[in-house]
C-alpha positions as CSV (number, residue, x, y, z in Angstrom):
1,M,0.5,0.2,-0.1
2,H,1.2,3.4,-0.9
3,R,0.2,6.6,0.8
4,A,1.2,10.1,-0.1
5,F,1.8,13.0,2.2
6,P,2.1,15.9,0.1
7,G,4.4,18.6,0.7
8,D,6.6,15.3,2.1
9,P,10.0,15.7,0.2
10,A,11.1,12.2,0.9
11,A,7.7,10.8,-0.2
12,L,8.2,12.8,-3.3
13,S,11.4,12.5,-3.6
14,A,10.8,8.6,-3.4
15,A,8.2,8.9,-5.6
16,A,9.9,11.0,-8.4
17,G,13.1,7.5,-8.7
18,S,15.7,9.7,-10.0
19,I,15.0,12.7,-10.1
20,T,16.7,15.1,-8.2
21,T,14.6,16.7,-5.3
22,V,15.2,19.4,-3.7
23,A,12.5,20.8,-0.8
24,D,11.7,23.2,1.9
25,F,13.3,26.8,1.3
26,R,11.9,28.9,3.4
27,M,13.3,26.6,6.5
28,A,16.6,26.7,4.3
29,D,16.5,30.5,3.8
30,I,15.9,31.3,7.1
31,A,18.6,28.9,8.5
32,A,21.2,30.3,6.4
33,G,20.0,34.3,7.3
34,G,17.7,35.1,5.6
35,L,13.8,35.7,6.2
36,G,12.2,33.4,5.1
37,A,11.5,34.1,1.7
38,P,13.9,33.0,-0.8
39,L,12.0,33.3,-4.6
40,T,10.2,35.4,-4.2
41,S,12.4,38.2,-4.8
42,T,14.0,36.0,-7.6
43,F,10.5,36.1,-9.6
44,D,9.1,39.1,-8.8
45,H,12.9,40.5,-9.1
46,M,12.1,39.6,-12.3
47,L,8.7,39.9,-13.5
48,L,7.8,43.3,-11.6
49,R,11.2,45.1,-11.7
50,P,10.3,49.1,-11.2
51,I,11.9,51.9,-13.4
52,A,12.8,53.7,-11.1
53,G,11.9,54.2,-7.0
54,V,11.5,51.6,-4.8
55,Q,8.2,48.1,-5.1
56,V,6.1,46.8,-2.9
57,F,4.2,44.1,-3.4
58,Q,2.7,42.0,-0.6
59,N,1.4,39.1,-1.6
60,I,-1.2,37.1,0.4
61,G,-1.3,33.2,0.1
62,G,-1.3,31.2,2.8
63,L,1.9,32.4,4.7
64,A,1.7,36.8,3.7
65,N,5.1,37.8,2.1
66,A,6.1,41.0,0.9
67,T,9.4,41.2,-1.4
68,I,10.7,45.0,-1.9
69,L,12.2,45.9,-5.5
70,S,14.7,48.9,-6.3
71,A,15.3,50.2,-9.6
72,H,19.1,51.7,-8.5
73,T,20.3,47.8,-7.2
74,S,21.4,44.9,-9.8
75,G,20.7,41.3,-10.2
76,P,18.0,39.7,-7.6
77,H,19.9,39.0,-4.8
78,S,19.9,43.9,-4.2
79,D,16.5,43.1,-3.5
80,Y,14.6,41.0,-1.0
81,A,11.9,39.2,1.2
82,L,10.7,38.7,4.4
83,D,7.7,36.8,5.8
84,T,5.3,39.4,6.8
85,G,2.2,35.9,9.3
86,P,-0.1,34.7,8.4
87,G,-2.1,35.2,5.8
88,N,-5.5,33.3,4.3
89,C,-4.2,29.8,6.5
90,L,-6.8,31.4,9.8
91,I,-9.5,31.5,7.5
92,D,-8.3,29.1,5.4
93,T,-8.7,27.0,9.1
94,A,-12.4,29.4,9.9
95,A,-13.6,27.5,7.0
96,R,-13.0,24.3,8.0
97,M,-14.2,24.6,11.5
98,C,-17.6,25.6,10.6
99,D,-17.8,23.2,8.5
100,A,-15.9,20.2,8.0
101,T,-16.3,19.8,3.6
102,L,-14.1,23.0,3.2
103,Q,-11.2,24.0,2.2
104,C,-11.3,27.8,2.4
105,D,-14.8,30.9,2.1
106,Y,-15.5,30.5,-1.2
107,N,-16.0,33.6,-2.4
108,G,-16.4,35.3,1.0
109,L,-20.1,33.1,1.2
110,L,-19.1,32.6,5.2
111,A,-17.9,36.2,5.9
112,A,-21.4,37.2,4.6
113,R,-23.5,35.6,7.3
114,G,-21.9,37.4,9.5
115,K,-22.1,40.3,11.4
116,V,-20.0,43.0,12.8
117,R,-19.6,44.0,16.6
118,V,-18.1,46.9,16.6
119,M,-17.2,46.5,19.7
120,R,-14.0,44.6,19.6
121,A,-13.8,46.4,16.2
122,D,-13.8,49.2,17.8
123,E,-10.9,47.5,20.6
124,L,-8.8,46.5,17.3
125,R,-8.5,50.0,15.7
126,A,-7.1,51.6,18.9
127,V,-4.3,48.6,19.0
128,G,-2.9,50.7,16.0
129,R,-2.2,48.1,13.8
130,F,-5.5,47.7,11.9
């Protein structure tokens, strides 16, 4: 019996046979002194390089990361990216807690059924980070 574990580099490597398997970029980047998003800055550098000034791009996936690109530097290694915190993983977990058949809140249908708790929203705004 063969069991697949999505994201398991050892299982992927075994299934790939003679194909070299490389994994866990995020943890390897952090261990090497990076900020946890080693491929993002290179990708964004190739596609989104600014003509002038500095641009910052925020990507909100499972985890959120930001890329800082500057027109006045050379090469993708002069740009950088960093993890900025949890992204959709928290709302995806909340959706599964509401309905175990869901992987995420498709089209915001669960959120649309909710009600704003004004007092709590005011408390969060008072923190100064929202």
